[in-house]
Amino acid sequence: EADIYQTPRYLVIGTGKKITLECSQTMGHDKMYWYQQDPGMELHLIHYSYGVNSTEKGDLSSESTVSRIRTEHFPLTLESARPSHTSQYLCASSVMVTGELFFGEGSRLTVL
Amino acid sequence: GENVGLHLPTLSVQEGDNSIINCAYSNSASDYFIWYKQESGKGPQFIIDIRSNMDKRQGQRVTVLLNKTVKHLSLQIAATQPGDSAVYFCAETLQGAQKLVFGQGTRLTINP
């Protein structure tokens, strides 16, 4: 059983609000990722980190930002949410790049 | 860039039958492949992986086949059970690419 946690699981907010999605893992993994997924669709990488103070943008352009101040914590922030940000956001971590990713349960965001 | 896709978006099988889920990829340099299972409302879970120096790998009730000649990956599930109902994603990575690329997913439905 993977030890990676995301909060909140569900969030409904109004346009223009600032939100932070939390992701924490207790496995000591250096590599962490954020994926965006619409229902039943593929996962798109939006951010990744290979260690503390390291963050990179993924393949899908996103207005969100991330930070990696501690190994176990990789929060994602939207400064001003819009309806187009409505989606599920999945956090993952791994030991190696070419290895198993451990996923959290996801944060389903709805922006009205 | 890499392109990982699935031949069929949905697959229905009878309980007890074997299931075969297919995946095509376009980057012949990809050297590591993973199958994930995603149940409704949950994050993806690792099923099985295979490296490009192999053409077959077996797990518990699952087998992954890799055909590098035609750039095709398949997941075989033996004696399908109701708990196998989920969306299945293949993913690939290229050594040095530093990230996993996911395909579109196939929804597997088990008929009683």
mmCIF file of C-alpha atoms in Angstrom:
data_model
loop_
_atom_site.group_PDB
_atom_site.id
_atom_site.type_symbol
_atom_site.label_atom_id
_atom_site.label_comp_id
_atom_site.label_asym_id
_atom_site.label_seq_id
_atom_site.Cartn_x
_atom_site.Cartn_y
_atom_site.Cartn_z
ATOM 1 C CA GLU A 1 0.000 0.000 0.000
ATOM 2 C CA ALA A 2 1.479 3.328 -1.096
ATOM 3 C CA ASP A 3 1.870 6.114 1.447
ATOM 4 C CA ILE A 4 1.003 9.166 -0.584
ATOM 5 C CA TYR A 5 -1.808 11.441 0.435
ATOM 6 C CA GLN A 6 -3.717 14.201 -1.270
ATOM 7 C CA THR A 7 -6.037 16.775 0.228
ATOM 8 C CA PRO A 8 -8.670 17.868 -0.362
ATOM 9 C CA ARG A 9 -10.259 14.931 -2.199
ATOM 10 C CA TYR A 10 -13.023 17.168 -3.518
ATOM 11 C CA LEU A 11 -13.140 20.937 -3.820
ATOM 12 C CA VAL A 12 -15.809 23.218 -5.284
ATOM 13 C CA ILE A 13 -14.857 26.876 -5.459
ATOM 14 C CA GLY A 14 -15.777 30.059 -7.250
ATOM 15 C CA THR A 15 -13.880 31.739 -10.056
ATOM 16 C CA GLY A 16 -10.970 33.894 -8.980
ATOM 17 C CA LYS A 17 -10.217 32.054 -5.749
ATOM 18 C CA LYS A 18 -6.742 30.913 -4.846
ATOM 19 C CA ILE A 19 -6.412 27.216 -4.082
ATOM 20 C CA THR A 20 -3.659 24.892 -2.968
ATOM 21 C CA LEU A 21 -3.784 21.151 -3.455
ATOM 22 C CA GLU A 22 -1.663 19.293 -0.950
ATOM 23 C CA CYS A 23 0.400 16.189 -1.623
ATOM 24 C CA SER A 24 2.548 14.368 0.904
ATOM 25 C CA GLN A 25 4.423 11.079 0.780
ATOM 26 C CA THR A 26 6.138 9.201 3.586
ATOM 27 C CA MET A 27 8.264 6.929 1.416
ATOM 28 C CA GLY A 28 11.237 9.264 1.152
ATOM 29 C CA HIS A 29 10.964 9.412 -2.627
ATOM 30 C CA ASP A 30 12.969 12.127 -4.325
ATOM 31 C CA LYS A 31 10.802 12.236 -7.447
ATOM 32 C CA MET A 32 7.291 13.656 -7.355
ATOM 33 C CA TYR A 33 4.797 14.486 -10.069
ATOM 34 C CA TRP A 34 1.481 16.209 -10.712
ATOM 35 C CA TYR A 35 -0.802 14.887 -13.422
ATOM 36 C CA GLN A 36 -4.057 16.380 -14.673
ATOM 37 C CA GLN A 37 -6.778 13.992 -15.768
ATOM 38 C CA ASP A 38 -10.251 14.614 -17.182
ATOM 39 C CA PRO A 39 -12.747 11.776 -16.464
ATOM 40 C CA GLY A 40 -11.850 8.609 -18.343
ATOM 41 C CA MET A 41 -9.064 10.316 -20.227
ATOM 42 C CA GLU A 42 -5.315 9.973 -20.198
ATOM 43 C CA LEU A 43 -3.053 11.547 -17.615
ATOM 44 C CA HIS A 44 -1.127 14.660 -18.600
ATOM 45 C CA LEU A 45 2.029 15.590 -16.733
ATOM 46 C CA ILE A 46 1.904 19.224 -15.608
ATOM 47 C CA HIS A 47 4.744 19.443 -13.064
ATOM 48 C CA TYR A 48 7.531 17.297 -11.688
ATOM 49 C CA SER A 49 10.339 17.512 -9.183
ATOM 50 C CA TYR A 50 13.468 15.453 -8.720
ATOM 51 C CA GLY A 51 14.257 16.739 -5.281
ATOM 52 C CA VAL A 52 14.140 19.639 -2.861
ATOM 53 C CA ASN A 53 14.201 23.017 -4.599
ATOM 54 C CA SER A 54 13.846 21.327 -8.003
ATOM 55 C CA THR A 55 10.673 21.863 -10.053
ATOM 56 C CA GLU A 56 10.011 21.538 -13.765
ATOM 57 C CA LYS A 57 7.027 22.060 -16.033
ATOM 58 C CA GLY A 58 5.555 18.997 -17.669
ATOM 59 C CA ASP A 59 4.168 18.333 -21.117
ATOM 60 C CA LEU A 60 0.811 20.036 -20.615
ATOM 61 C CA SER A 61 0.911 23.758 -20.064
ATOM 62 C CA SER A 62 -0.687 24.708 -16.781
ATOM 63 C CA GLU A 63 -1.304 27.977 -14.986
ATOM 64 C CA SER A 64 -0.627 26.237 -11.692
ATOM 65 C CA THR A 65 2.642 26.461 -9.798
ATOM 66 C CA VAL A 66 4.394 24.026 -7.477
ATOM 67 C CA SER A 67 7.031 24.136 -4.786
ATOM 68 C CA ARG A 68 9.319 21.530 -3.207
ATOM 69 C CA ILE A 69 10.691 22.858 0.035
ATOM 70 C CA ARG A 70 10.641 19.462 1.764
ATOM 71 C CA THR A 71 11.187 16.018 0.280
ATOM 72 C CA GLU A 72 7.824 14.732 1.465
ATOM 73 C CA HIS A 73 5.689 17.677 0.393
ATOM 74 C CA PHE A 74 4.779 18.867 -3.142
ATOM 75 C CA PRO A 75 1.866 21.312 -3.110
ATOM 76 C CA LEU A 76 0.195 22.700 -6.232
ATOM 77 C CA THR A 77 -1.251 26.209 -6.270
ATOM 78 C CA LEU A 78 -3.663 28.036 -8.544
ATOM 79 C CA GLU A 79 -3.563 31.772 -7.874
ATOM 80 C CA SER A 80 -6.872 32.509 -9.574
ATOM 81 C CA ALA A 81 -9.049 29.537 -10.391
ATOM 82 C CA ARG A 82 -11.167 29.469 -13.555
ATOM 83 C CA PRO A 83 -13.786 27.000 -14.848
ATOM 84 C CA SER A 84 -11.200 25.701 -17.335
ATOM 85 C CA HIS A 85 -9.210 24.405 -14.334
ATOM 86 C CA THR A 86 -11.989 21.982 -13.462
ATOM 87 C CA SER A 87 -10.361 18.554 -13.530
ATOM 88 C CA GLN A 88 -8.852 15.833 -11.397
ATOM 89 C CA TYR A 89 -5.300 16.386 -10.188
ATOM 90 C CA LEU A 90 -3.211 13.339 -9.345
ATOM 91 C CA CYS A 91 0.008 13.435 -7.374
ATOM 92 C CA ALA A 92 2.589 10.663 -7.640
ATOM 93 C CA SER A 93 6.056 9.804 -6.410
ATOM 94 C CA SER A 94 8.750 7.354 -7.385
ATOM 95 C CA VAL A 95 12.208 6.155 -6.511
ATOM 96 C CA MET A 96 13.413 6.134 -10.093
ATOM 97 C CA VAL A 97 12.203 7.795 -13.276
ATOM 98 C CA THR A 98 12.012 4.420 -15.019
ATOM 99 C CA GLY A 99 10.095 2.728 -12.298
ATOM 100 C CA GLU A 100 6.753 2.419 -10.630
ATOM 101 C CA LEU A 101 4.879 5.600 -9.810
ATOM 102 C CA PHE A 102 2.843 5.548 -6.630
ATOM 103 C CA PHE A 103 -0.284 7.652 -6.995
ATOM 104 C CA GLY A 104 -2.456 9.424 -4.483
ATOM 105 C CA GLU A 105 -6.238 9.174 -4.631
ATOM 106 C CA GLY A 106 -6.516 12.481 -6.488
ATOM 107 C CA SER A 107 -8.090 15.874 -5.875
ATOM 108 C CA ARG A 108 -11.186 16.574 -7.899
ATOM 109 C CA LEU A 109 -11.490 20.319 -8.474
ATOM 110 C CA THR A 110 -14.626 22.057 -9.718
ATOM 111 C CA VAL A 111 -14.500 25.778 -10.426
ATOM 112 C CA LEU A 112 -17.852 27.467 -10.827
ATOM 113 C CA GLY B 1 7.277 13.294 -29.023
ATOM 114 C CA GLU B 2 6.146 10.049 -27.590
ATOM 115 C CA ASN B 3 2.640 8.933 -28.407
ATOM 116 C CA VAL B 4 1.036 6.127 -26.562
ATOM 117 C CA GLY B 5 -2.477 5.118 -27.485
ATOM 118 C CA LEU B 6 -4.920 2.277 -27.186
ATOM 119 C CA HIS B 7 -6.785 0.581 -29.984
ATOM 120 C CA LEU B 8 -10.144 0.404 -28.208
ATOM 121 C CA PRO B 9 -11.599 2.805 -25.676
ATOM 122 C CA THR B 10 -13.915 0.143 -24.175
ATOM 123 C CA LEU B 11 -13.833 -3.601 -23.789
ATOM 124 C CA SER B 12 -16.565 -5.862 -22.409
ATOM 125 C CA VAL B 13 -15.865 -9.457 -21.431
ATOM 126 C CA GLN B 14 -17.708 -12.222 -19.678
ATOM 127 C CA GLU B 15 -16.677 -13.056 -16.161
ATOM 128 C CA GLY B 16 -14.204 -15.915 -16.269
ATOM 129 C CA ASP B 17 -13.013 -15.166 -19.797
ATOM 130 C CA ASN B 18 -9.563 -13.865 -20.613
ATOM 131 C CA SER B 19 -9.151 -10.171 -21.476
ATOM 132 C CA ILE B 20 -6.631 -8.649 -23.830
ATOM 133 C CA ILE B 21 -6.028 -4.917 -23.757
ATOM 134 C CA ASN B 22 -3.847 -3.442 -26.474
ATOM 135 C CA CYS B 23 -1.587 -0.452 -26.671
ATOM 136 C CA ALA B 24 0.369 1.077 -29.549
ATOM 137 C CA TYR B 25 3.321 3.361 -29.145
ATOM 138 C CA SER B 26 5.166 5.408 -31.702
ATOM 139 C CA ASN B 27 8.598 5.981 -30.190
ATOM 140 C CA SER B 28 10.791 3.029 -31.047
ATOM 141 C CA ALA B 29 13.410 4.285 -28.596
ATOM 142 C CA SER B 30 11.119 3.829 -25.584
ATOM 143 C CA ASP B 31 12.651 1.251 -23.311
ATOM 144 C CA TYR B 32 10.342 0.862 -20.357
ATOM 145 C CA PHE B 33 6.600 0.230 -20.246
ATOM 146 C CA ILE B 34 4.065 -0.001 -17.452
ATOM 147 C CA TRP B 35 0.417 -0.977 -17.188
ATOM 148 C CA TYR B 36 -1.747 0.793 -14.639
ATOM 149 C CA LYS B 37 -5.251 0.051 -13.420
ATOM 150 C CA GLN B 38 -7.502 2.885 -12.318
ATOM 151 C CA GLU B 39 -10.728 2.140 -10.488
ATOM 152 C CA SER B 40 -13.454 4.727 -10.297
ATOM 153 C CA GLY B 41 -12.602 7.543 -7.914
ATOM 154 C CA LYS B 42 -9.080 6.298 -7.250
ATOM 155 C CA GLY B 43 -5.574 6.953 -8.436
ATOM 156 C CA PRO B 44 -3.873 4.569 -10.881
ATOM 157 C CA GLN B 45 -2.293 1.433 -9.444
ATOM 158 C CA PHE B 46 0.717 -0.369 -10.847
ATOM 159 C CA ILE B 47 -0.048 -3.738 -12.406
ATOM 160 C CA ILE B 48 3.057 -4.885 -14.235
ATOM 161 C CA ASP B 49 6.022 -3.490 -16.113
ATOM 162 C CA ILE B 50 8.389 -4.647 -18.814
ATOM 163 C CA ARG B 51 11.693 -3.429 -20.190
ATOM 164 C CA SER B 52 12.536 -3.372 -23.857
ATOM 165 C CA ASN B 53 15.037 -6.202 -23.529
ATOM 166 C CA MET B 54 12.128 -8.557 -22.809
ATOM 167 C CA ASP B 55 9.119 -9.584 -24.878
ATOM 168 C CA LYS B 56 6.998 -11.197 -22.182
ATOM 169 C CA ARG B 57 6.537 -10.891 -18.463
ATOM 170 C CA GLN B 58 4.063 -12.649 -16.229
ATOM 171 C CA GLY B 59 2.505 -11.698 -12.956
ATOM 172 C CA GLN B 60 -0.385 -13.027 -10.973
ATOM 173 C CA ARG B 61 -3.168 -13.558 -13.552
ATOM 174 C CA VAL B 62 -1.612 -10.919 -15.811
ATOM 175 C CA THR B 63 0.836 -11.127 -18.681
ATOM 176 C CA VAL B 64 2.385 -8.268 -20.600
ATOM 177 C CA LEU B 65 3.626 -8.834 -24.141
ATOM 178 C CA LEU B 66 5.903 -6.436 -25.969
ATOM 179 C CA ASN B 67 6.359 -6.531 -29.722
ATOM 180 C CA LYS B 68 9.025 -4.008 -30.582
ATOM 181 C CA THR B 69 8.840 -4.752 -34.297
ATOM 182 C CA VAL B 70 5.342 -3.307 -34.553
ATOM 183 C CA LYS B 71 5.583 -1.154 -31.425
ATOM 184 C CA HIS B 72 2.739 -2.922 -29.693
ATOM 185 C CA LEU B 73 2.106 -3.685 -26.039
ATOM 186 C CA SER B 74 -0.663 -5.834 -24.650
ATOM 187 C CA LEU B 75 -2.003 -6.774 -21.256
ATOM 188 C CA GLN B 76 -3.636 -10.142 -20.837
ATOM 189 C CA ILE B 77 -5.805 -10.795 -17.802
ATOM 190 C CA ALA B 78 -6.670 -14.409 -17.149
ATOM 191 C CA ALA B 79 -10.046 -15.513 -15.752
ATOM 192 C CA THR B 80 -11.415 -11.987 -15.534
ATOM 193 C CA GLN B 81 -13.207 -11.148 -12.290
ATOM 194 C CA PRO B 82 -15.654 -8.350 -11.400
ATOM 195 C CA GLY B 83 -12.854 -6.638 -9.490
ATOM 196 C CA ASP B 84 -10.964 -6.248 -12.750
ATOM 197 C CA SER B 85 -13.470 -3.622 -13.914
ATOM 198 C CA ALA B 86 -11.475 -0.432 -14.327
ATOM 199 C CA VAL B 87 -9.729 1.780 -16.847
ATOM 200 C CA TYR B 88 -6.364 0.410 -17.914
ATOM 201 C CA PHE B 89 -3.553 2.676 -19.048
ATOM 202 C CA CYS B 90 -0.290 1.829 -20.680
ATOM 203 C CA ALA B 91 2.637 4.168 -20.174
ATOM 204 C CA GLU B 92 6.081 4.396 -21.671
ATOM 205 C CA THR B 93 9.296 6.133 -20.959
ATOM 206 C CA LEU B 94 12.438 6.751 -22.865
ATOM 207 C CA GLN B 95 15.658 6.364 -20.969
ATOM 208 C CA GLY B 96 16.844 9.871 -20.251
ATOM 209 C CA ALA B 97 13.442 11.424 -20.967
ATOM 210 C CA GLN B 98 12.838 11.707 -17.229
ATOM 211 C CA LYS B 99 9.078 11.142 -17.374
ATOM 212 C CA LEU B 100 6.351 8.640 -18.080
ATOM 213 C CA VAL B 101 3.907 9.225 -20.948
ATOM 214 C CA PHE B 102 0.434 7.746 -20.574
ATOM 215 C CA GLY B 103 -1.913 6.465 -23.255
ATOM 216 C CA GLN B 104 -5.634 7.135 -23.533
ATOM 217 C CA GLY B 105 -6.933 4.233 -21.474
ATOM 218 C CA THR B 106 -9.305 1.329 -22.076
ATOM 219 C CA ARG B 107 -12.367 0.847 -19.913
ATOM 220 C CA LEU B 108 -12.796 -2.834 -19.102
ATOM 221 C CA THR B 109 -16.322 -3.936 -18.175
ATOM 222 C CA ILE B 110 -17.043 -7.409 -16.825
ATOM 223 C CA ASN B 111 -20.382 -8.967 -17.674
ATOM 224 C CA PRO B 112 -21.776 -11.475 -15.143
#
